[in-house]
Amino acid sequence: MHIDIISVVPGLLEGPFSHSILKRAEEKGIASVRVHNLRDYATGNQKQVDDYAFGGGAGMVMMIEPIARCIETLQKERTYDEIIYMTPDGDTFDQSMANGLSQVDNLLILCGHYKGVDQRVRDLFITKEISIGDFVLSGGELAAAVVADAIIRLIPGVLNDETSALTDSFQDGLLAPPVYTRPAEFQGVGVPEVLLSGHEAKISEWRFEASVRRTREKRPDLLKGNGWE
Ligand code: ADE
């Protein structure tokens, strides 16, 4: 998979992709991420990428021309499965959206800033609008990093132990069960006996029941309609 990200603050995205799992995915040649500075596609001495809103009001609006130039340049190299705009008024990102997006070849993500982009960018170029939650970030970069991370780790071969993505919270509509490691006792607090038993079937059953219990307590909304009620 290849992900191109368009940003006016590319430095914000340097960190997330140069460490740990995402770095390994790039080194293994499974996923690559390139960040493009929108200002490189602006014209004039000022390299202007934003302007006042028609009709007045506070806040600047990202101009269509540099964005169009950037998208059209990148489209000469690849055909994108989705051109995504990160925005608080988009569809809320979740594990099922991550699963779907992890199966495509090429994604282009546009990070919003200021008051947002000229609506015509959304009308003419964007195929999917994503929010990572009901709060407003100062730009779409951190949201894009969240989305890219959630997608890339699902691509087969990225995680060392592939089953670990399958047992994540949300993959089966349930929260993941509690986990424990050594020591078997800490300050008088032990771990559930069954986990030390070596009995695989019993451990699976305990984990499933603990998942259902945890989901019922913390996220009862997830149980509605998924058959675990
Ligand atoms: N840009 C600003 N806030 C955002 C959010 N919550 N999700 C996605 N992009 C954003």
Coordinates of C-alpha atoms and ligand atoms in Angstrom, one line a residue:
M1 CA 0.0 0.0 0.0
H2 CA 1.1 3.6 -0.7
I3 CA -0.3 6.6 1.2
D4 CA 0.4 10.2 0.0
I5 CA -0.4 12.9 2.5
I6 CA -0.8 16.6 1.6
S7 CA -0.1 19.0 4.4
V8 CA 0.8 22.7 5.1
V9 CA 2.7 21.5 8.1
P10 CA 4.6 18.4 6.9
G11 CA 7.0 18.5 9.9
L12 CA 4.1 17.4 12.1
L13 CA 4.1 14.1 10.2
E14 CA 7.8 13.4 10.3
G15 CA 7.7 11.6 13.7
P16 CA 4.9 9.1 13.5
F17 CA 6.1 7.3 10.4
S18 CA 9.8 7.0 11.3
H19 CA 9.3 4.7 14.3
S20 CA 8.3 1.3 15.4
I21 CA 5.6 -0.6 13.4
L22 CA 5.2 2.0 10.7
K23 CA 8.9 2.2 10.1
R24 CA 9.1 -1.6 9.9
A25 CA 6.2 -1.7 7.4
E26 CA 8.2 0.7 5.2
E27 CA 11.4 -1.2 5.6
K28 CA 9.7 -4.5 4.7
G29 CA 8.3 -2.8 1.6
I30 CA 4.7 -3.4 2.7
A31 CA 3.6 0.1 3.1
S32 CA 5.1 3.5 2.2
V33 CA 4.0 7.0 3.2
R34 CA 5.0 10.2 1.5
V35 CA 4.2 13.6 2.9
H36 CA 3.9 16.5 0.3
N37 CA 4.2 20.1 1.3
L38 CA 1.2 22.0 -0.2
R39 CA 3.3 25.2 -0.4
D40 CA 5.5 23.5 -3.0
Y41 CA 2.4 23.7 -5.3
A42 CA 1.6 27.3 -4.5
T43 CA 2.6 30.1 -6.9
G44 CA 3.9 33.7 -6.4
N45 CA 6.5 35.0 -4.0
Q46 CA 4.3 34.4 -1.0
K47 CA 3.6 30.8 -1.9
Q48 CA 0.1 31.5 -0.7
V49 CA -2.1 28.6 0.2
D50 CA -5.0 30.3 2.1
D51 CA -7.2 33.4 1.6
Y52 CA -10.1 35.3 3.2
A53 CA -13.5 33.7 3.1
F54 CA -15.9 35.1 0.5
G55 CA -18.8 36.7 2.4
G56 CA -16.5 37.6 5.3
G57 CA -16.1 36.1 8.8
A58 CA -13.1 35.1 10.8
G59 CA -10.6 32.5 9.6
M60 CA -8.8 31.7 6.4
V61 CA -9.8 29.2 3.8
M62 CA -7.4 26.8 2.0
M63 CA -7.4 27.8 -1.7
I64 CA -8.3 25.3 -4.4
E65 CA -5.5 26.0 -6.9
P66 CA -2.5 24.7 -5.0
I67 CA -4.6 21.7 -3.8
A68 CA -5.8 20.9 -7.4
R69 CA -2.2 21.3 -8.7
C70 CA -0.9 18.9 -6.0
I71 CA -3.6 16.3 -6.4
E72 CA -3.4 16.4 -10.3
T73 CA 0.4 16.0 -10.1
L74 CA 0.2 13.0 -7.8
Q75 CA -2.5 11.5 -9.9
K76 CA -0.1 11.3 -12.8
E77 CA 1.9 8.8 -10.8
R78 CA -0.9 6.6 -9.4
T79 CA -4.6 6.0 -9.4
Y80 CA -6.0 6.5 -5.9
D81 CA -8.7 4.2 -4.5
E82 CA -9.8 7.0 -2.2
I83 CA -8.9 10.7 -1.9
I84 CA -9.6 11.4 1.7
Y85 CA -10.2 14.8 3.4
M86 CA -9.6 14.9 7.2
T87 CA -12.3 17.0 8.8
P88 CA -14.3 17.1 12.0
D89 CA -17.5 17.0 9.9
G90 CA -16.5 13.7 8.1
D91 CA -17.7 10.2 8.8
T92 CA -16.5 9.0 12.2
F93 CA -13.4 6.7 11.8
D94 CA -13.7 3.2 13.3
Q95 CA -12.2 -0.3 13.1
S96 CA -14.5 -1.4 10.3
M97 CA -13.5 1.6 8.2
A98 CA -9.8 0.8 9.0
N99 CA -10.4 -2.8 7.9
G100 CA -11.9 -1.6 4.6
L101 CA -9.1 0.9 3.9
S102 CA -6.4 -1.6 4.7
Q103 CA -7.3 -3.6 1.7
V104 CA -6.7 -0.9 -1.0
D105 CA -3.5 -0.1 -2.9
N106 CA -3.3 3.7 -3.0
L107 CA -4.7 6.4 -0.7
L108 CA -4.3 10.2 -0.9
I109 CA -5.1 12.1 2.3
L110 CA -5.6 15.9 2.4
C111 CA -5.1 17.5 5.8
G112 CA -7.4 20.5 6.5
H113 CA -6.2 23.7 8.3
Y114 CA -7.6 27.1 9.2
K115 CA -11.3 27.2 8.5
G116 CA -11.1 24.3 6.1
V117 CA -10.8 24.0 2.4
D118 CA -12.8 25.7 -0.4
Q119 CA -15.9 23.6 -0.7
R120 CA -15.1 23.0 -4.4
V121 CA -12.1 20.9 -3.4
R122 CA -14.5 18.6 -1.6
D123 CA -17.0 18.6 -4.4
L124 CA -14.5 18.0 -7.2
F125 CA -11.7 15.8 -5.7
I126 CA -12.6 14.2 -2.4
T127 CA -14.1 10.7 -2.4
K128 CA -14.2 10.2 1.4
E129 CA -14.3 12.6 4.4
I130 CA -13.1 11.3 7.8
S131 CA -13.3 12.6 11.3
I132 CA -11.5 10.9 14.2
G133 CA -14.0 12.1 16.7
D134 CA -16.2 14.9 17.9
F135 CA -13.5 17.4 18.8
V136 CA -11.5 19.9 16.7
L137 CA -7.8 19.6 16.2
S138 CA -5.7 22.5 14.9
G139 CA -5.2 20.6 11.7
G140 CA -5.8 17.3 10.0
E141 CA -2.2 16.0 10.3
L142 CA -2.5 14.2 13.7
A143 CA -5.9 12.8 12.5
A144 CA -4.2 11.6 9.3
A145 CA -1.4 9.9 11.3
V146 CA -4.1 8.1 13.5
V147 CA -5.9 6.9 10.4
A148 CA -2.7 5.8 8.6
D149 CA -1.4 3.9 11.7
A150 CA -4.7 2.1 12.2
I151 CA -4.8 1.0 8.5
I152 CA -1.1 0.1 8.1
R153 CA -0.9 -2.2 11.1
L154 CA -3.8 -4.3 9.6
I155 CA -1.9 -5.1 6.4
P156 CA -0.8 -8.7 6.5
G157 CA 2.9 -9.0 7.3
V158 CA 3.2 -5.7 9.2
L159 CA 2.7 -7.1 12.7
N160 CA 5.1 -9.8 13.7
D161 CA 2.3 -11.9 15.2
E162 CA -0.5 -11.6 12.8
T163 CA -3.1 -12.9 15.2
S164 CA -2.5 -10.0 17.4
A165 CA -4.5 -7.7 15.1
L166 CA -7.2 -10.3 14.9
T167 CA -7.6 -10.2 18.7
D168 CA -7.7 -6.4 19.0
S169 CA -10.6 -4.6 20.5
F170 CA -13.4 -4.0 18.0
Q171 CA -12.2 -6.6 15.5
D172 CA -15.1 -8.9 16.5
G173 CA -17.3 -6.1 17.8
L174 CA -16.1 -6.7 21.3
L175 CA -13.5 -5.0 23.5
A176 CA -10.4 -7.1 24.1
P177 CA -10.2 -9.1 27.4
P178 CA -7.7 -8.2 30.2
V179 CA -4.1 -9.4 29.7
Y180 CA -1.5 -10.3 32.3
T181 CA 2.2 -11.1 32.3
R182 CA 4.9 -12.0 34.9
P183 CA 5.0 -11.9 37.9
A184 CA 2.0 -14.2 38.6
E185 CA 1.6 -12.4 41.9
F186 CA 2.2 -8.7 42.6
Q187 CA 1.7 -7.2 46.1
G188 CA -0.7 -10.1 46.9
V189 CA -2.7 -9.6 43.7
G190 CA -2.7 -12.7 41.5
V191 CA -3.9 -13.4 38.0
P192 CA -7.0 -15.5 37.0
E193 CA -6.1 -19.1 37.7
V194 CA -7.3 -20.4 34.3
L195 CA -4.6 -18.3 32.5
L196 CA -1.9 -20.3 34.3
S197 CA -3.6 -23.7 33.6
G198 CA -2.3 -24.3 30.1
H199 CA -5.8 -25.5 29.1
E200 CA -6.3 -23.8 25.7
A201 CA -10.0 -24.3 25.4
K202 CA -10.7 -23.1 28.9
I203 CA -8.5 -20.1 28.3
S204 CA -10.4 -19.2 25.1
E205 CA -13.7 -19.5 26.8
W206 CA -12.5 -17.3 29.7
R207 CA -11.2 -14.7 27.3
F208 CA -14.5 -14.6 25.3
E209 CA -16.5 -14.3 28.5
A210 CA -14.2 -11.6 29.8
S211 CA -14.5 -9.7 26.5
V212 CA -18.3 -9.8 26.7
R213 CA -18.3 -8.7 30.3
R214 CA -15.9 -5.8 29.7
T215 CA -17.9 -4.7 26.6
R216 CA -21.2 -4.8 28.6
E217 CA -19.6 -2.7 31.4
K218 CA -17.7 -0.2 29.3
R219 CA -19.4 -0.1 25.9
P220 CA -22.8 -1.6 26.0
D221 CA -23.6 0.2 22.7
L222 CA -21.3 -2.2 20.9
L223 CA -23.4 -5.2 21.9
K224 CA -26.5 -4.0 20.2
G225 CA -27.1 -5.8 17.0
N226 CA -23.9 -7.9 16.9
G227 CA -25.4 -11.0 18.4
W228 CA -23.5 -11.0 21.7
E229 CA -26.4 -9.5 23.7
Ligands
ADE1 N1 -9.3 18.2 11.7 C1 -9.5 18.9 12.8 N2 -10.2 18.1 13.7 C2 -10.4 16.9 13.1 C3 -11.0 15.7 13.5 N3 -11.6 15.6 14.7 N4 -10.9 14.6 12.7 C4 -10.3 14.7 11.5 N5 -9.7 15.8 11.1 C5 -9.7 16.9 11.8

